[in-house]
mmCIF file with all atom_site columns, C-alpha atoms in Angstrom:
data_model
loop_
_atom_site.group_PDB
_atom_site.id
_atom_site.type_symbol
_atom_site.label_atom_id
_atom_site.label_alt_id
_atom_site.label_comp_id
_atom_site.label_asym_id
_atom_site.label_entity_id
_atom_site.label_seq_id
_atom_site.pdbx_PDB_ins_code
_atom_site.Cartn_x
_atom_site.Cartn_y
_atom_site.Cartn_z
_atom_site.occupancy
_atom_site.B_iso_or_equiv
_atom_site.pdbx_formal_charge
_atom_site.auth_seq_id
_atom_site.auth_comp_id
_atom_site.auth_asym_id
_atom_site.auth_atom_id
_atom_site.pdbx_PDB_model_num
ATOM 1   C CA . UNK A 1 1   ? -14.657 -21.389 -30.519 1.00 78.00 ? 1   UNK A CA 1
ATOM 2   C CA . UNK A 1 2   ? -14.845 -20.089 -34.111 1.00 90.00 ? 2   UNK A CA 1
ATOM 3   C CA . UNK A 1 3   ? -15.756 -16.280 -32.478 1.00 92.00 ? 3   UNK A CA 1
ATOM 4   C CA . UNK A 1 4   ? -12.722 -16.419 -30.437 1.00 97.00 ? 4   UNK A CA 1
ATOM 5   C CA . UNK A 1 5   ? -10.520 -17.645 -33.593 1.00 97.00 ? 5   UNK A CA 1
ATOM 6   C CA . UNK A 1 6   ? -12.316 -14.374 -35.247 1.00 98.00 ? 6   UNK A CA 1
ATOM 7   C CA . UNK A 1 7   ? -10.817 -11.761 -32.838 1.00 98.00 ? 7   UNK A CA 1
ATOM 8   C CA . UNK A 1 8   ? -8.215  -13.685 -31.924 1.00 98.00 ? 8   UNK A CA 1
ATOM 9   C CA . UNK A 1 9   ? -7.017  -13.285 -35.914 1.00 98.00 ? 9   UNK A CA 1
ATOM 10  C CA . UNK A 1 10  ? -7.451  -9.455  -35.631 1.00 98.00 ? 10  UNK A CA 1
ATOM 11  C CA . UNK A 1 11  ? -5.042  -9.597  -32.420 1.00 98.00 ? 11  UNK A CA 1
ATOM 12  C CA . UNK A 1 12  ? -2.467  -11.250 -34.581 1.00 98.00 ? 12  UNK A CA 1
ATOM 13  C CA . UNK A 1 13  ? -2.521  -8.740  -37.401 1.00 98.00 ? 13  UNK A CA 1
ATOM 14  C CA . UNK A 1 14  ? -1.796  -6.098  -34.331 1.00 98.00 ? 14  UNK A CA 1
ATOM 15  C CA . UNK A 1 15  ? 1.253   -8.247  -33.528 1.00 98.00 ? 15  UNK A CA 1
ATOM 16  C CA . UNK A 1 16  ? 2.380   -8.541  -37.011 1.00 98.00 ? 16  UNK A CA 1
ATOM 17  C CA . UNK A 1 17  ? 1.996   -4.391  -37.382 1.00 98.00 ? 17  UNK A CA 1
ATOM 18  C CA . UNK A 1 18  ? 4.144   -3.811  -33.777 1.00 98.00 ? 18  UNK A CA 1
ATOM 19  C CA . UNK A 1 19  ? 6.741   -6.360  -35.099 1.00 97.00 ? 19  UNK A CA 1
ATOM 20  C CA . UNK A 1 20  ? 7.029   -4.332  -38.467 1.00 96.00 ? 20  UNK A CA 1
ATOM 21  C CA . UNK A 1 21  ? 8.011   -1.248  -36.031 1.00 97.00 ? 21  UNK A CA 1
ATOM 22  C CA . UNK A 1 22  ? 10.603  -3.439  -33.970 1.00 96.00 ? 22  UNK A CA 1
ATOM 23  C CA . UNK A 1 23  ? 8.193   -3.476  -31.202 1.00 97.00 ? 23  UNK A CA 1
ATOM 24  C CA . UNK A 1 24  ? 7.523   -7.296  -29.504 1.00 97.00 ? 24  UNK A CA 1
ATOM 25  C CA . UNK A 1 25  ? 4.543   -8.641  -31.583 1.00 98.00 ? 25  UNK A CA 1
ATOM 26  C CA . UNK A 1 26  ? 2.234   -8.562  -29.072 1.00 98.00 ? 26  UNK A CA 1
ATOM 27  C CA . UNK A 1 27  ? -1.780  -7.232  -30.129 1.00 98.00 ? 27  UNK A CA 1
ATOM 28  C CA . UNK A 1 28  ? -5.121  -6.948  -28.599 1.00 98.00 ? 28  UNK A CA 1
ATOM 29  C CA . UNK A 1 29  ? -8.447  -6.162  -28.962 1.00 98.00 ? 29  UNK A CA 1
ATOM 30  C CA . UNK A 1 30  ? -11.166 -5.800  -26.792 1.00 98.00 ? 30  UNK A CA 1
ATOM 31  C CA . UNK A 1 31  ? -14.737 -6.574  -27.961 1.00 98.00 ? 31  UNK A CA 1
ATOM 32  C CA . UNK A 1 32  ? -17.857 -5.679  -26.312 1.00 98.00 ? 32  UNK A CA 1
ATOM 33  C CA . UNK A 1 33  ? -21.720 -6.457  -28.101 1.00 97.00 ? 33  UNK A CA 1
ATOM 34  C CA . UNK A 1 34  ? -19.410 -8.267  -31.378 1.00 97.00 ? 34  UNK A CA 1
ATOM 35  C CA . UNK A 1 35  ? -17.733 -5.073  -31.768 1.00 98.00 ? 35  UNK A CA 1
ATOM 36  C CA . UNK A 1 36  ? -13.861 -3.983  -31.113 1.00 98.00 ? 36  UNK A CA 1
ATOM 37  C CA . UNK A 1 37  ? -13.899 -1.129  -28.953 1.00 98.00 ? 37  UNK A CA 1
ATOM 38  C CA . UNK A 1 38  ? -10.670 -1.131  -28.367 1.00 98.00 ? 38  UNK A CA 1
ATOM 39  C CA . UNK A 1 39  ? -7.568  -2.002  -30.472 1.00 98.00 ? 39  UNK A CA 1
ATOM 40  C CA . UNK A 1 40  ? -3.828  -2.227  -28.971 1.00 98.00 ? 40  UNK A CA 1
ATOM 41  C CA . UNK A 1 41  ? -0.300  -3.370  -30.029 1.00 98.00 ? 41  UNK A CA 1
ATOM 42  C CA . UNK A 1 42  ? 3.057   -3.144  -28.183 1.00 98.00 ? 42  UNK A CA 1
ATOM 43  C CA . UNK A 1 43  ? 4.771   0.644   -28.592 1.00 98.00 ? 43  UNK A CA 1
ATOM 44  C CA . UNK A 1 44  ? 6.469   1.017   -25.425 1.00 98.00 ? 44  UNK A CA 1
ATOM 45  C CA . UNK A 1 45  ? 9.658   1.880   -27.714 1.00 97.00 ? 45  UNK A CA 1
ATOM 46  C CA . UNK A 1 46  ? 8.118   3.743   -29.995 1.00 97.00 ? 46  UNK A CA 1
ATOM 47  C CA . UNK A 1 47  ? 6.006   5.658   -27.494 1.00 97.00 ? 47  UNK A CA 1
ATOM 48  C CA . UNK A 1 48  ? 8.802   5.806   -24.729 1.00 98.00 ? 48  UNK A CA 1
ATOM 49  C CA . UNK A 1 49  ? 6.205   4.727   -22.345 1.00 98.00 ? 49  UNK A CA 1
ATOM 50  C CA . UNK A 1 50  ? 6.663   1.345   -20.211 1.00 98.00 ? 50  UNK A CA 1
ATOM 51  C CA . UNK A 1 51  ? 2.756   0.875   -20.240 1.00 98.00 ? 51  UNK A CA 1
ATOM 52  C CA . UNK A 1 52  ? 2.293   0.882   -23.704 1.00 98.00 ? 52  UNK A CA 1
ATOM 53  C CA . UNK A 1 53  ? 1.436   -2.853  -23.656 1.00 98.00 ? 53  UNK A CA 1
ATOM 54  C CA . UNK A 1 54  ? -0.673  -3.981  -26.460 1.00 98.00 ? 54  UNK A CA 1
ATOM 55  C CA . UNK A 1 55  ? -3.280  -4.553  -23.789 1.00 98.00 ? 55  UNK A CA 1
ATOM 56  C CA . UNK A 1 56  ? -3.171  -1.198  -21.870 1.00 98.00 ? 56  UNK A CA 1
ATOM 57  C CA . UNK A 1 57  ? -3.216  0.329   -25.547 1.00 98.00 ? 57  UNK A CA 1
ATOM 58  C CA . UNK A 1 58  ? -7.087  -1.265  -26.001 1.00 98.00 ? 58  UNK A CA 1
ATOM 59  C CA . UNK A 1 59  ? -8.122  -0.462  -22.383 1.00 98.00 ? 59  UNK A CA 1
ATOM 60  C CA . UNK A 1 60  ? -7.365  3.015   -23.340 1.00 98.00 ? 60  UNK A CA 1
ATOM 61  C CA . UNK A 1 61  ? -8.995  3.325   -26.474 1.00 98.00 ? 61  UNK A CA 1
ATOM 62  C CA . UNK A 1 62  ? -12.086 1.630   -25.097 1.00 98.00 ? 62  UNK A CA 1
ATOM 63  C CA . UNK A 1 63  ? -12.295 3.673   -22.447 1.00 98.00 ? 63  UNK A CA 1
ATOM 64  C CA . UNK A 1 64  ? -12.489 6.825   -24.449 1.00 98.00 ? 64  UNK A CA 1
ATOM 65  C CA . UNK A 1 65  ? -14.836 5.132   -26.689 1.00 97.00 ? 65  UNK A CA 1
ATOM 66  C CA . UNK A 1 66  ? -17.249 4.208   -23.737 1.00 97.00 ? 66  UNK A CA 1
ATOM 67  C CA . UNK A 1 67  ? -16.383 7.245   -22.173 1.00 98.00 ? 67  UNK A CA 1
ATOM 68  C CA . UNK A 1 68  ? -16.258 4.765   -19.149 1.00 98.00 ? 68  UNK A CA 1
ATOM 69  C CA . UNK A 1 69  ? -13.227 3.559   -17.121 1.00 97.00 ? 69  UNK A CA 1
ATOM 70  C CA . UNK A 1 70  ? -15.733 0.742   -16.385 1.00 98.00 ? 70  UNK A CA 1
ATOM 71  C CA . UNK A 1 71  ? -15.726 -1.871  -19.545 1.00 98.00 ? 71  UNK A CA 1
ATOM 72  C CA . UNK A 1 72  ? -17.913 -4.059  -17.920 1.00 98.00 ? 72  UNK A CA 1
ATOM 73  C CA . UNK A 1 73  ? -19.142 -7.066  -20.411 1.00 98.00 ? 73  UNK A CA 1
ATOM 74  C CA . UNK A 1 74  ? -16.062 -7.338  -22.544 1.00 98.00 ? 74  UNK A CA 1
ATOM 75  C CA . UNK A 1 75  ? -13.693 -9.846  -23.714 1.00 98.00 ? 75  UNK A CA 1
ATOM 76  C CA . UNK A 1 76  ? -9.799  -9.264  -23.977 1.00 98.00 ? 76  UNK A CA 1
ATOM 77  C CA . UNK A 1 77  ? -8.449  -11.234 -27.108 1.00 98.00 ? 77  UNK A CA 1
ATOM 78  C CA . UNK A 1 78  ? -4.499  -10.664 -26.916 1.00 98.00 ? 78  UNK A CA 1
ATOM 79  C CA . UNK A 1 79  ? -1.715  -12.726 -28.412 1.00 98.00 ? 79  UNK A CA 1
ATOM 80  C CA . UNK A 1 80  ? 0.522   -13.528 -24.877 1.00 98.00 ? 80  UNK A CA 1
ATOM 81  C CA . UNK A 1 81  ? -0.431  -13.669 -21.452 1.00 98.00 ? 81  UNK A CA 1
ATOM 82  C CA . UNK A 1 82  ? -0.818  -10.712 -19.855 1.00 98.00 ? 82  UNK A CA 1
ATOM 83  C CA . UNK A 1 83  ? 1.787   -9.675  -17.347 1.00 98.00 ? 83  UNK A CA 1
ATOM 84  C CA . UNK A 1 84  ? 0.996   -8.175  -13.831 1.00 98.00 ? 84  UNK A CA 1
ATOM 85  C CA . UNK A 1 85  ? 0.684   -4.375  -15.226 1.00 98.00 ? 85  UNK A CA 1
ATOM 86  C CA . UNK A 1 86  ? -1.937  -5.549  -17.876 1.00 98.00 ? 86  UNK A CA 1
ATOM 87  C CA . UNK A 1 87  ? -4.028  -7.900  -15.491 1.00 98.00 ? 87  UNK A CA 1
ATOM 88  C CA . UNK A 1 88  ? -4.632  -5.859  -12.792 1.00 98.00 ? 88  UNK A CA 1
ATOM 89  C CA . UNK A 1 89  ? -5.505  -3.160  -15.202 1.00 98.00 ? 89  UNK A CA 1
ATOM 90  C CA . UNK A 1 90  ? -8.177  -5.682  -16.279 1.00 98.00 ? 90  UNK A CA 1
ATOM 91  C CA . UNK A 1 91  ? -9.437  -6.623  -13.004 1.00 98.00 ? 91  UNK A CA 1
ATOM 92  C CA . UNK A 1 92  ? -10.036 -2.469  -12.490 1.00 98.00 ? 92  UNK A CA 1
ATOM 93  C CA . UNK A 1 93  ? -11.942 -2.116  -15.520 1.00 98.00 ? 93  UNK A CA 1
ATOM 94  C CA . UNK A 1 94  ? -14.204 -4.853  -14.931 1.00 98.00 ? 94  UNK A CA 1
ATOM 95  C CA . UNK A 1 95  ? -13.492 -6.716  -18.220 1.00 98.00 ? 95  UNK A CA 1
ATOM 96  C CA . UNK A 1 96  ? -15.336 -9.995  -18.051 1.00 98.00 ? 96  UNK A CA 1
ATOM 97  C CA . UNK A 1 97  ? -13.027 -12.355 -19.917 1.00 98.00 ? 97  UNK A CA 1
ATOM 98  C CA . UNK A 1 98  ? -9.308  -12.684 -21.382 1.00 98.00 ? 98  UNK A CA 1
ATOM 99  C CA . UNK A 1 99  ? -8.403  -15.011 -24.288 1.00 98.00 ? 99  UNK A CA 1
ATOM 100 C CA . UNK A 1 100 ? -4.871  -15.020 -24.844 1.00 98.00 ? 100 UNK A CA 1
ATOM 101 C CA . UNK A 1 101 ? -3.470  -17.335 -27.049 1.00 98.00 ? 101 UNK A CA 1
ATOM 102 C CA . UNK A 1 102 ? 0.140   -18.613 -25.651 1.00 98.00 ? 102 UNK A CA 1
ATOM 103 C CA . UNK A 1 103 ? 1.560   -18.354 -22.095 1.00 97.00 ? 103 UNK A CA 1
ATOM 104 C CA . UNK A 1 104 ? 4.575   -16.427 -20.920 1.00 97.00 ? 104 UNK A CA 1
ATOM 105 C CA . UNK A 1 105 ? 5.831   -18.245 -18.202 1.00 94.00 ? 105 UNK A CA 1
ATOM 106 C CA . UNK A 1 106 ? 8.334   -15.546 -17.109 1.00 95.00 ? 106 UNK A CA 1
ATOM 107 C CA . UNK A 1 107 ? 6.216   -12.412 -16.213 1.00 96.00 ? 107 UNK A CA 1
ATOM 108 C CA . UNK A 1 108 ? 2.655   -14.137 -17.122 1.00 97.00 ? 108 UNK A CA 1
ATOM 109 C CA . UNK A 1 109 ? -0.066  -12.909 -14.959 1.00 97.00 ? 109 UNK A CA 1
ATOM 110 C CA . UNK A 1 110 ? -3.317  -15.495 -15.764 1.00 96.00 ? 110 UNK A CA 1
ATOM 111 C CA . UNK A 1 111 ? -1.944  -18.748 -14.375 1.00 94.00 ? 111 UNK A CA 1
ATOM 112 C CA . UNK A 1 112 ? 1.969   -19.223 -15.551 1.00 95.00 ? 112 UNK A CA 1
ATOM 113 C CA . UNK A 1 113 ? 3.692   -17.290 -12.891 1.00 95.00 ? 113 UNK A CA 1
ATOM 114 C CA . UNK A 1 114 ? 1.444   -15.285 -11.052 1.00 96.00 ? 114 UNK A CA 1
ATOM 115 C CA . UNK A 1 115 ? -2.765  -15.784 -10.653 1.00 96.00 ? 115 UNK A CA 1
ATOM 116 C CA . UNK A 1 116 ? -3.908  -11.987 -10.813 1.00 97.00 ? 116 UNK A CA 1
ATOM 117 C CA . UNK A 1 117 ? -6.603  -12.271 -13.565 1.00 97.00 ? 117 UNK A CA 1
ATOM 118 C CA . UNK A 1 118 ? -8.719  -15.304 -10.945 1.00 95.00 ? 118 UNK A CA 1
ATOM 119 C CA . UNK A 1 119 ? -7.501  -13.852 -8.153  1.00 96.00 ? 119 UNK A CA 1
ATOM 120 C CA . UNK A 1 120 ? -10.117 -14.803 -5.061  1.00 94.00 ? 120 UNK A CA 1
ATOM 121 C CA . UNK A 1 121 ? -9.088  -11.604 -2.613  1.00 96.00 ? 121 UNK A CA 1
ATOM 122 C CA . UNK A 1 122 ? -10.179 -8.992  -5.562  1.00 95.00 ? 122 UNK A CA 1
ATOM 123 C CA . UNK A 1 123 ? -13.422 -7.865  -5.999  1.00 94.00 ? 123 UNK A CA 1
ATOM 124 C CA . UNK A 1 124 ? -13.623 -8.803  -9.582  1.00 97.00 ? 124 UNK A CA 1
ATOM 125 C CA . UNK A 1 125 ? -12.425 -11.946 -11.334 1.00 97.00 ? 125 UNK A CA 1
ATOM 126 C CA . UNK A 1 126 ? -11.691 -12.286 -14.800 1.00 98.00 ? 126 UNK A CA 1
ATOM 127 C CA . UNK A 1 127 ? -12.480 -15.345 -16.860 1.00 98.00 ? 127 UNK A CA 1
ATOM 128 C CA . UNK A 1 128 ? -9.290  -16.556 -18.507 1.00 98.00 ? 128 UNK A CA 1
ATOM 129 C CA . UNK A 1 129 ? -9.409  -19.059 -21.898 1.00 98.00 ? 129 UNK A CA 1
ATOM 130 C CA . UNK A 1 130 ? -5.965  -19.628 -23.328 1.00 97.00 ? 130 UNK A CA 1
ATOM 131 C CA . UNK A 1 131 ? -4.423  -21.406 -26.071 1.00 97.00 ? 131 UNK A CA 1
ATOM 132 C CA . UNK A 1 132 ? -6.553  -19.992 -28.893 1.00 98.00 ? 132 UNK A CA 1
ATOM 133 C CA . UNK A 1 133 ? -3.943  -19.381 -31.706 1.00 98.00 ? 133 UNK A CA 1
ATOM 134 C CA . UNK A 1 134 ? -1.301  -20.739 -29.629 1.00 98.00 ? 134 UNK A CA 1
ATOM 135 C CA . UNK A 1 135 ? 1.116   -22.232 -32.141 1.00 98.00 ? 135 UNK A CA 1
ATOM 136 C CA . UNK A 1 136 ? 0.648   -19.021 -34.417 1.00 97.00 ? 136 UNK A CA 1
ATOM 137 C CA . UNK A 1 137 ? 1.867   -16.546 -31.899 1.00 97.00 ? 137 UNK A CA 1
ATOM 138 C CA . UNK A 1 138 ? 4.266   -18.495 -30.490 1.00 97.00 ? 138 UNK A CA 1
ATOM 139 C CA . UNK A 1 139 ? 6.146   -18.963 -33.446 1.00 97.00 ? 139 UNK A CA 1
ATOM 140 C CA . UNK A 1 140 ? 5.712   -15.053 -34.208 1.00 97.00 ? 140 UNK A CA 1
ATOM 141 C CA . UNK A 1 141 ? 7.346   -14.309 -30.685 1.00 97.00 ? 141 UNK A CA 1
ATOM 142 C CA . UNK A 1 142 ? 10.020  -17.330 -31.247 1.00 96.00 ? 142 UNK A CA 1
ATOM 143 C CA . UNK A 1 143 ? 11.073  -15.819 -35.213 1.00 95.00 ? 143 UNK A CA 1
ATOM 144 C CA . UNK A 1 144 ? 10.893  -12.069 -33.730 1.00 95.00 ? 144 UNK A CA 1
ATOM 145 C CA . UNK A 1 145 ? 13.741  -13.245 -30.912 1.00 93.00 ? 145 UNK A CA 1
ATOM 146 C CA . UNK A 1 146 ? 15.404  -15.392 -32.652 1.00 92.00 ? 146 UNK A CA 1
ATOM 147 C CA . UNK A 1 147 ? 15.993  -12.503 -35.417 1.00 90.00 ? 147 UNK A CA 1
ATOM 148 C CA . UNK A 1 148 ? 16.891  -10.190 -32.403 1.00 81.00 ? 148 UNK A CA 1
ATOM 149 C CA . UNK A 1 149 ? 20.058  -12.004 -31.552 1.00 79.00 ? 149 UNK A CA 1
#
């Protein structure tokens, strides 16, 4: 539990750098061997780019660090669920595991609304662990709302 708190810390200082740039603090980081090899926050604003979910963000990066579209033995750490875009982009690349740290039961892909991450008709499954962090993001998603209305 204490690695996950670990990287699950370095997500949250992603979130707190895409809420400084009015993005939705949402942050990432994939880790493969103990290492990130891939680091991701939301910029779909700032990039003008729909995908630019914290999560696709890391997939990229590690995949150009690899030089692999494969990430096979690595874990996801990311501060919300991942919706459908994210988790399916996950199941492609063969990650192994997703920590997230609180649900979004509106567009969440690993268990709130949708099952896409465990799914048993894909021919990969992704471990899912949630809650790590939990209260921490959650009440970095609830102030960055609540200061958008």
């Amino acid at each position: 539990m204490q690695e996950h708190l670990y990287w699950m810390q370095q997500a949250l200082q992603l979130a707190e750098k895409a809420q400084s740039l009015g993005e939705v603090p949402v942050g990432a980081v994939l880790v493969k061997d103990e290492q990130i090899i891939g680091r991701g926050f939301n910029q779909p604003i700032l990039n003008h780019d729909p995908s630019a979910h914290a999560e696709m963000m890391a997939l990229r990066e590690a995949g150009q660090s690899l030089e692999n579209y494969r990430l096979i033995n690595t874990t996801m750490y990311v501060t919300l669920e991942p919706c459908a875009m994210c988790a399916m982009a996950m199941v492609h690349a063969r990650v192994e595991r997703v920590v997230f740290a609180t649900r979004e039961p509106r567009t969440g892909a690993g268990g709130s609304l949708y099952q896409l991450l465990k799914h048993t008709g894909h021919n990969h499954q992704v471990e899912v662990i949630e809650g790590v962090m939990q209260e921490q993001s959650s009440m970095m998603l609830k102030k960055f709302f609540k200061a958008k209305r």
